[in-house]
PDB file of C-alpha atoms in Angstrom:
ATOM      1  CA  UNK A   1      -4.364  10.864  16.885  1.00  0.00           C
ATOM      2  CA  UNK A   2      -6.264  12.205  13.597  1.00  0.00           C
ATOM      3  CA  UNK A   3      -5.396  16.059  13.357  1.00  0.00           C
ATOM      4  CA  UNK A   4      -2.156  16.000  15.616  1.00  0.00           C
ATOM      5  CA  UNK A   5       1.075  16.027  14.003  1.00  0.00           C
ATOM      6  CA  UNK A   6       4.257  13.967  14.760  1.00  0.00           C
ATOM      7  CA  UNK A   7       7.972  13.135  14.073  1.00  0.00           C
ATOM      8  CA  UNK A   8       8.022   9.950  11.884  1.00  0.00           C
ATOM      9  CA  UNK A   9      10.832   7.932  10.485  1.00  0.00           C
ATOM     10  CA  UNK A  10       9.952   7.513   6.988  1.00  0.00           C
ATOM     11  CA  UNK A  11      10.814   4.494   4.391  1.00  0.00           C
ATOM     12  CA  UNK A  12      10.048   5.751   0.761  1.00  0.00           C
ATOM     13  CA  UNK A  13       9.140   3.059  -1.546  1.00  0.00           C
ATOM     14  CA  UNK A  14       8.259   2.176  -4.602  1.00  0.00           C
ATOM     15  CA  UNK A  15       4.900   0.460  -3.676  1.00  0.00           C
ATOM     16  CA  UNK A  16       2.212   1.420  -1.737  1.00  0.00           C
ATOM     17  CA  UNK A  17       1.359   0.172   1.794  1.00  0.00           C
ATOM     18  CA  UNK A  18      -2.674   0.601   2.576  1.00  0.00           C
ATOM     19  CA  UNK A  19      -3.908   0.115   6.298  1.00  0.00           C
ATOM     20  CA  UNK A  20      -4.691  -3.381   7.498  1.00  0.00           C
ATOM     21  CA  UNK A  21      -1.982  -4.962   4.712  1.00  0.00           C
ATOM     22  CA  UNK A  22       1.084  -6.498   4.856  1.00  0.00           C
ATOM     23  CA  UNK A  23       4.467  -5.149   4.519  1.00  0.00           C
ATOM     24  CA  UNK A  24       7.880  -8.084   3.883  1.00  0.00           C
ATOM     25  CA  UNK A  25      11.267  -5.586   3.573  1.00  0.00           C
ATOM     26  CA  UNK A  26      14.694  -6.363   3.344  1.00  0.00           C
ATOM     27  CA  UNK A  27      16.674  -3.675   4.724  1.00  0.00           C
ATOM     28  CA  UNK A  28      20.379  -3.479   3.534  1.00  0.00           C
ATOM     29  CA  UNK A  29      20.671   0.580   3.069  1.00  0.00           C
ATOM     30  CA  UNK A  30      22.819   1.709   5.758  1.00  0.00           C
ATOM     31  CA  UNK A  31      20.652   5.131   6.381  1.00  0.00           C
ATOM     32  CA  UNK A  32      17.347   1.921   7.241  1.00  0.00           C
ATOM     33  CA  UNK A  33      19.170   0.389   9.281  1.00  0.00           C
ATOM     34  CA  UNK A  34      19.891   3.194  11.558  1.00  0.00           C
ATOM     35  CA  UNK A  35      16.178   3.671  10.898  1.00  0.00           C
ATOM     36  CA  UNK A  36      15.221   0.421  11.775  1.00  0.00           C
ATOM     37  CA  UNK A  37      17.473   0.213  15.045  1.00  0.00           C
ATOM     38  CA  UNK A  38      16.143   3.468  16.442  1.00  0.00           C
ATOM     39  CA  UNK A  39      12.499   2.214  15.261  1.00  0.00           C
ATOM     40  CA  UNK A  40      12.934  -0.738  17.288  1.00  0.00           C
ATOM     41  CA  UNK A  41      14.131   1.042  20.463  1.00  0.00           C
ATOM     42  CA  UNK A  42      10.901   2.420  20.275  1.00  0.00           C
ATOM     43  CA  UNK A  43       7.867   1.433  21.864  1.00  0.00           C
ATOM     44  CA  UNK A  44       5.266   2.194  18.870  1.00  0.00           C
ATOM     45  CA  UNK A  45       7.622   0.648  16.718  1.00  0.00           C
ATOM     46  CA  UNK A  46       6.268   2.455  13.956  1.00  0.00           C
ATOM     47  CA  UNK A  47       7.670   3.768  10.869  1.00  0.00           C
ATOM     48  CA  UNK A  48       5.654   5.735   7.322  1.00  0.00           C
ATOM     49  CA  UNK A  49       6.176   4.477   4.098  1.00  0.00           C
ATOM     50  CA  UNK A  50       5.669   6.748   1.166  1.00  0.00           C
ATOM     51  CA  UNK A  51       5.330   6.171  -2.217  1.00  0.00           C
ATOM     52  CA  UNK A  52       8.414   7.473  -4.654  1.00  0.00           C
ATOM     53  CA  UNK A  53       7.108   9.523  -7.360  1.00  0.00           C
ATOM     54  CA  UNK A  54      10.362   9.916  -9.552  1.00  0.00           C
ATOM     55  CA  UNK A  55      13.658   8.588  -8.294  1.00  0.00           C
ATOM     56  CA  UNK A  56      14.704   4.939  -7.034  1.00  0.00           C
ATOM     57  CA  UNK A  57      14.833   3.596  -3.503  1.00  0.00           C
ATOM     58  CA  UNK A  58      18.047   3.391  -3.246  1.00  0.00           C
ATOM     59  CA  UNK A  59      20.722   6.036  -2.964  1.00  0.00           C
ATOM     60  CA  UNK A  60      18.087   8.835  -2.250  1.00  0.00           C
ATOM     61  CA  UNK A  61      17.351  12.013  -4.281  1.00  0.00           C
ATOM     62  CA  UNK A  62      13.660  10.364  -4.724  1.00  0.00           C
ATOM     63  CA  UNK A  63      10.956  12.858  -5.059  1.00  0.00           C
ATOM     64  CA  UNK A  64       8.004  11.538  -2.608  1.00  0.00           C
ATOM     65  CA  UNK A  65       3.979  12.015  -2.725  1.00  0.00           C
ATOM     66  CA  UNK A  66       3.030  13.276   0.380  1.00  0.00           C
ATOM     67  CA  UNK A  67       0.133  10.726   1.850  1.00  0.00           C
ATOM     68  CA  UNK A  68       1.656   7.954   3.369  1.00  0.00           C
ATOM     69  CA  UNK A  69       0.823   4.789   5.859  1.00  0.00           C
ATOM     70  CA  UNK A  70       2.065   4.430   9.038  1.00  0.00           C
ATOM     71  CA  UNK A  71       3.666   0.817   9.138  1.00  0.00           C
ATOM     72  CA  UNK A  72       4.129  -0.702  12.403  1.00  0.00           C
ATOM     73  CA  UNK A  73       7.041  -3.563  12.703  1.00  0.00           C
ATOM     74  CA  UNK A  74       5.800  -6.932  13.978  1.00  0.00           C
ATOM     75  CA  UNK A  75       8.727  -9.462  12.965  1.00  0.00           C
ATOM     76  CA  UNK A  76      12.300  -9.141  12.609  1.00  0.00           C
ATOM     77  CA  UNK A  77      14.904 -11.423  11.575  1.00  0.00           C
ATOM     78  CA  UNK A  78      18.398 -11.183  11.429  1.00  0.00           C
ATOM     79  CA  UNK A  79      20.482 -13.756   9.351  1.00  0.00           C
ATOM     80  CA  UNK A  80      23.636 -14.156   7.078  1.00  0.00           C
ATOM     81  CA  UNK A  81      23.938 -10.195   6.917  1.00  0.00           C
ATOM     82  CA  UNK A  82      20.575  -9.174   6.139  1.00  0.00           C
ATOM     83  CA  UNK A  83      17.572  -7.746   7.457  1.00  0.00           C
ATOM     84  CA  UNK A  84      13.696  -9.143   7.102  1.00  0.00           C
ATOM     85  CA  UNK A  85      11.046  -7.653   8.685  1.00  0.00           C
ATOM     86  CA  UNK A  86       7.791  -7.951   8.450  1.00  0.00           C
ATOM     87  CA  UNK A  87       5.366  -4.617   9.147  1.00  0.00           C
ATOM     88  CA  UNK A  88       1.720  -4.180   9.138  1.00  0.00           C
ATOM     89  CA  UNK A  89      -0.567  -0.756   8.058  1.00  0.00           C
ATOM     90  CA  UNK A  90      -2.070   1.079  10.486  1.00  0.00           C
ATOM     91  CA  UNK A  91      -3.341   4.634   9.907  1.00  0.00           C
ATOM     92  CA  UNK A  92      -2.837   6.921   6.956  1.00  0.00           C
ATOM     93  CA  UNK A  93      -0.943  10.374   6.876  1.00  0.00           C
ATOM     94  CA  UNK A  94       0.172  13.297   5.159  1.00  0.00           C
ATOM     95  CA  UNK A  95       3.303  14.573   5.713  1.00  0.00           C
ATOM     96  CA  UNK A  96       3.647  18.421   6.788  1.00  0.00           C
ATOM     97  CA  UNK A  97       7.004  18.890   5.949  1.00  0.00           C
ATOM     98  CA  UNK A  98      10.099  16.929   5.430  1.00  0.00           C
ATOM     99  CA  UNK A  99      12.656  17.216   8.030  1.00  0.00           C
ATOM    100  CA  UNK A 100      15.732  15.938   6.080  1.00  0.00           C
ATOM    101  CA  UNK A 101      17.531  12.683   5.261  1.00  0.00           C
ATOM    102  CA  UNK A 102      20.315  12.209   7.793  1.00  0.00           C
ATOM    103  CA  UNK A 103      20.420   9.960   9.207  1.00  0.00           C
ATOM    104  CA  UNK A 104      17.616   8.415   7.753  1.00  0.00           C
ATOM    105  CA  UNK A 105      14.431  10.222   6.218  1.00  0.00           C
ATOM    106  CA  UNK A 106      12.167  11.860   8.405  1.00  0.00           C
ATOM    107  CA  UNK A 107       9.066  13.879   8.287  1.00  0.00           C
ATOM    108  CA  UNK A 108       6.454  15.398  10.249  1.00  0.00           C
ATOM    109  CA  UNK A 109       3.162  14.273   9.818  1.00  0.00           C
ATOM    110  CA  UNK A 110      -0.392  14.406  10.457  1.00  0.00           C
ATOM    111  CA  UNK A 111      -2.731  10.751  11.066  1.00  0.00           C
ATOM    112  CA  UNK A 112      -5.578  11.042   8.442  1.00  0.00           C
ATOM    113  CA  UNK A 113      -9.599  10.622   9.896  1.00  0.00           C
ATOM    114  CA  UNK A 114     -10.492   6.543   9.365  1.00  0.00           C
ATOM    115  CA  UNK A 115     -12.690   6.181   6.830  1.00  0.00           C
ATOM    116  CA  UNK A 116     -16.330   5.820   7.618  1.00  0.00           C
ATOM    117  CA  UNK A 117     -18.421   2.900   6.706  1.00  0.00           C
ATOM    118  CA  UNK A 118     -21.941   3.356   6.771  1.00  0.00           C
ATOM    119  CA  UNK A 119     -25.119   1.081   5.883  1.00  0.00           C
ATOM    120  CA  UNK A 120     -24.848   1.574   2.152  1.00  0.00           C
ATOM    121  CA  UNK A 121     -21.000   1.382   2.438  1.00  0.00           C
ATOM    122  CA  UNK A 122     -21.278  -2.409   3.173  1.00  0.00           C
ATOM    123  CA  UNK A 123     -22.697  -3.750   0.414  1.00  0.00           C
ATOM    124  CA  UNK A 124     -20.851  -1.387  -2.034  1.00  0.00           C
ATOM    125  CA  UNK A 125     -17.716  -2.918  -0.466  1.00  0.00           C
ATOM    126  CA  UNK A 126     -19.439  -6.027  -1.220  1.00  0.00           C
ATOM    127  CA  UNK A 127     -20.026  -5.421  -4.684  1.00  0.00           C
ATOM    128  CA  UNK A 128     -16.486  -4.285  -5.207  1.00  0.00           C
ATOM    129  CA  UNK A 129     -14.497  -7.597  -4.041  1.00  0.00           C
ATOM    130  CA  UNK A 130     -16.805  -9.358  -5.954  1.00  0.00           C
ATOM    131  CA  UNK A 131     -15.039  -7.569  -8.906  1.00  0.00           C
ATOM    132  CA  UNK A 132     -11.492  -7.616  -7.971  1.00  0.00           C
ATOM    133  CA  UNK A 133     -11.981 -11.154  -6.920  1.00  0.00           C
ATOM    134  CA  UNK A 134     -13.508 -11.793 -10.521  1.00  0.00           C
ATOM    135  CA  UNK A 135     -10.735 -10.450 -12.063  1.00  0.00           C
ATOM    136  CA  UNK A 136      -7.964 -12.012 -10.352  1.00  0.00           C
ATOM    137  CA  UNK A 137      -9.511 -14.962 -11.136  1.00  0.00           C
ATOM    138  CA  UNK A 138      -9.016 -14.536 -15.105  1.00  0.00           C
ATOM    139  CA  UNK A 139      -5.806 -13.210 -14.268  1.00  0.00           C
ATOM    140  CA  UNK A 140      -4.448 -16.076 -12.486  1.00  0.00           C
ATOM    141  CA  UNK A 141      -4.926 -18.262 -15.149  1.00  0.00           C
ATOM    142  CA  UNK A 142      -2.446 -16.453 -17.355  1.00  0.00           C
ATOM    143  CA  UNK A 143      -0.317 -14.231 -14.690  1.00  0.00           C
ATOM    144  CA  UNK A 144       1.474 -15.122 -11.424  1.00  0.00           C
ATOM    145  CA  UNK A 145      -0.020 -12.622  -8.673  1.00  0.00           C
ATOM    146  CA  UNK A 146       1.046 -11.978  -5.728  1.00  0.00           C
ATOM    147  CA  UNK A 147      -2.703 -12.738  -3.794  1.00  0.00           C
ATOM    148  CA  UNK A 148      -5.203 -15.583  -4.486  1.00  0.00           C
ATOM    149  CA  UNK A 149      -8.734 -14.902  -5.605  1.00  0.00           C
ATOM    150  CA  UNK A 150      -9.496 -17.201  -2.769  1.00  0.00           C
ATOM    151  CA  UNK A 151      -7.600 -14.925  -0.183  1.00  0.00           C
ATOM    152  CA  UNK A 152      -9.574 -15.180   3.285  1.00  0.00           C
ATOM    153  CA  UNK A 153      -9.691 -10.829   4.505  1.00  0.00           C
ATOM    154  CA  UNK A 154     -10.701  -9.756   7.973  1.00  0.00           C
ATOM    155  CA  UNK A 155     -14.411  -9.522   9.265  1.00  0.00           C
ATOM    156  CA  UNK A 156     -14.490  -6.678   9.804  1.00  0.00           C
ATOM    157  CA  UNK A 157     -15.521  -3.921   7.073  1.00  0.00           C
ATOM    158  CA  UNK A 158     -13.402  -0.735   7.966  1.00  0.00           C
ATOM    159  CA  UNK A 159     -10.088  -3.333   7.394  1.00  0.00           C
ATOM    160  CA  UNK A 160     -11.406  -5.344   4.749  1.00  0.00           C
ATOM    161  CA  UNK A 161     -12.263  -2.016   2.497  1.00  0.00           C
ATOM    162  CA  UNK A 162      -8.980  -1.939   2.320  1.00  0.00           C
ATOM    163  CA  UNK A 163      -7.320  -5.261   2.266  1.00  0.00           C
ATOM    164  CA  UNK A 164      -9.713  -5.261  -0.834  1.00  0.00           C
ATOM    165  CA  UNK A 165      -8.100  -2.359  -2.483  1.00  0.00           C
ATOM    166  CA  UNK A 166      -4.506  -4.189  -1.082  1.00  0.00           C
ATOM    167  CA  UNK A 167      -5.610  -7.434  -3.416  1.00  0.00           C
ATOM    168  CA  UNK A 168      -6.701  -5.878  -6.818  1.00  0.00           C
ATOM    169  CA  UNK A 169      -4.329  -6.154  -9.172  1.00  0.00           C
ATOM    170  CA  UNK A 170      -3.596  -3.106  -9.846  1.00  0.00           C
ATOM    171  CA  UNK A 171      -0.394  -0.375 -10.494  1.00  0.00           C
ATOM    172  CA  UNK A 172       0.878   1.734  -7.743  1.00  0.00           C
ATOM    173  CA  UNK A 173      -0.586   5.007  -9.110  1.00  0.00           C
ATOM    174  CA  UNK A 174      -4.251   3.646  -8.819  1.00  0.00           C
ATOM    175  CA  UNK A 175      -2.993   2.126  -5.382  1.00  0.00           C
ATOM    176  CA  UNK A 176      -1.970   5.705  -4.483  1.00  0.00           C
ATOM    177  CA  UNK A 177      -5.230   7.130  -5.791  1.00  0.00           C
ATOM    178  CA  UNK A 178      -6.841   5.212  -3.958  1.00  0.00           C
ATOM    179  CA  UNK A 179      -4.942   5.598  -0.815  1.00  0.00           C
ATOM    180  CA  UNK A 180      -5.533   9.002  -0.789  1.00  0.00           C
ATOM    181  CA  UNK A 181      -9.727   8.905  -0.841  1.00  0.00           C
ATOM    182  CA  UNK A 182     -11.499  11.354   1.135  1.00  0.00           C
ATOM    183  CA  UNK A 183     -14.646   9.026   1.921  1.00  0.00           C
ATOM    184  CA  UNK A 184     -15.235   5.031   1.323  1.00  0.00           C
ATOM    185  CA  UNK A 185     -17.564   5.389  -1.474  1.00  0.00           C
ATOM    186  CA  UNK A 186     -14.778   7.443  -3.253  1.00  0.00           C
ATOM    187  CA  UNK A 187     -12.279   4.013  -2.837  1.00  0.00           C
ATOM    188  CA  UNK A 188     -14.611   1.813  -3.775  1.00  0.00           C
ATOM    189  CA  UNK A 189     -16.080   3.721  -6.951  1.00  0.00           C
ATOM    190  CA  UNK A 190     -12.042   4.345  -7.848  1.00  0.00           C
ATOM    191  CA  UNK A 191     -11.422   0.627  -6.804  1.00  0.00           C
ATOM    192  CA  UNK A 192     -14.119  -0.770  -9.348  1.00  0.00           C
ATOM    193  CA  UNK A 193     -13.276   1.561 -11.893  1.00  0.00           C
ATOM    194  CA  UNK A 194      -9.625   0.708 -12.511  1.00  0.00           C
ATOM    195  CA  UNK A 195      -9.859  -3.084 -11.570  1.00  0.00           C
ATOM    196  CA  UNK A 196     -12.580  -2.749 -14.689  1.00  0.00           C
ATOM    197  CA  UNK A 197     -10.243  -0.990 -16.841  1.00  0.00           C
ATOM    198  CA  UNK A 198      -7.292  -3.627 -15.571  1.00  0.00           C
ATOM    199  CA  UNK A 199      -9.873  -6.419 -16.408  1.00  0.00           C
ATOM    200  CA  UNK A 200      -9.542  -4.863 -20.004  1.00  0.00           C
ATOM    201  CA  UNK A 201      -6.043  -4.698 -20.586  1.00  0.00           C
ATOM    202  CA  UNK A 202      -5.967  -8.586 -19.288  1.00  0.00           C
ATOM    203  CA  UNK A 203      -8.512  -9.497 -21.978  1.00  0.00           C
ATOM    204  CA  UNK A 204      -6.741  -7.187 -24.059  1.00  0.00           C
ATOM    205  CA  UNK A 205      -3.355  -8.648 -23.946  1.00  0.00           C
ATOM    206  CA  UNK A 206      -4.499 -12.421 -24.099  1.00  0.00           C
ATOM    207  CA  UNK A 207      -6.428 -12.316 -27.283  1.00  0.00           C
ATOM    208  CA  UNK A 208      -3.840 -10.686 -28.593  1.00  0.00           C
ATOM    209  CA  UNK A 209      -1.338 -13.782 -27.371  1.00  0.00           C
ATOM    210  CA  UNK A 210      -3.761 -16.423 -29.512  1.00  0.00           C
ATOM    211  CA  UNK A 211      -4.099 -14.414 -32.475  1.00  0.00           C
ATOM    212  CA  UNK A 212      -0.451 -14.522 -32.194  1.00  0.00           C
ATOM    213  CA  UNK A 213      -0.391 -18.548 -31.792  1.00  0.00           C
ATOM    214  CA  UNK A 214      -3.071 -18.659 -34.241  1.00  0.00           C
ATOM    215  CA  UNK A 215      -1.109 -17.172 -37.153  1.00  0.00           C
ATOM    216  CA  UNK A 216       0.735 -19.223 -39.773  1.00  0.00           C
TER     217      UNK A 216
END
């Protein structure tokens, strides 16, 4: 619940995980898979993912932000020696304090209040994935990325906000900035801001590519 705080297994990570999005993980690292077996023992089956602000995610000594999602495991398979699981975002967090690294990180946290969509929230949101959508349109035609402009999101307005922000093509320090927004209208001004500014660096880099072509 929003306001409580809780013992969490934690997987830091060089990526950000938003609510209502996807999470595909390999787990190899002895310290997650003692994480993942007592995970799984559990009934929540839940686990946070931070993101790594210096370090690597292997080997730990990482140096962690300290808003996180809760990711909640929904497949799990097991073949040739390796680990794939598949997790989903639930709610956001900030961790409290860290509680150490052996066996496997944990920390204690505190759930984050869901963002609240209003009247004039909807069509902002609106407005917004037409621009990311816009722009991964462009980009496709030059880049490979990782979601479709076509991508069908869910129905329902407090997920798709951010399954929106999940789909812009965008780095992980604008996905954490955004991750950490107080109020929708604080995502979604963020979200059209830097998927603009993206848009430009795009344009940016192709015209530079043909001038390139173009010379003798």
């Amino acid at each position: 619940m929003p306001g409580e705080t809780r013992e969490l297994a934690m997987f830091p990570l060089g990526s950000v995980l938003f609510p209502e999005m996807p999470l595909p993980l390999r787990v190899f690292e002895p310290r997650y898979v003692a994480m993942l077996s007592a995970v799984l023992g559990d009934p929540e089956r839940e686990f946070g993912v931070v993101l790594i602000e210096r370090g690597w995610e292997v080997g730990g000594g990482d140096v962690r932000f300290d808003v996180g999602t809760v990711a909640r495991v929904a497949r799990v398979e097991i073949s040739d020696g390796t680990i794939e699981l598949l997790a989903t975002g639930a709610a956001r967090f900030e961790v409290v304090r860290w509680l150490g690294d052996d066996p496997y990180p944990r920390a204690e946290v505190r759930e984050l209040e869901p963002l609240e969509m209003d009247e004039e929230t909807v069509p902002a949101l609106a407005s917004a994935e037409g621009v990311v959508r816009a722009t991964l349109t462009r980009a496709s035609e030059f880049v490979e990325l990782p979601w479709a402009p076509d991508v069908e999101l869910s129905p329902e307005p407090s997920q798709r906000i951010w399954q929106v922000a999940g789909i812009a093509p965008l780095g992980s320090l604008d996905q954490f900035a955004m991750l950490r927004s107080r109020t929708a209208e604080e995502l979604l001004a963020t979200l059209v801001e830097e998927t603009q500014a993206a848009e430009v660096r795009f344009t940016a880099g192709w015209a530079e590519d043909d001038q390139d072509d173009a010379a003798p």
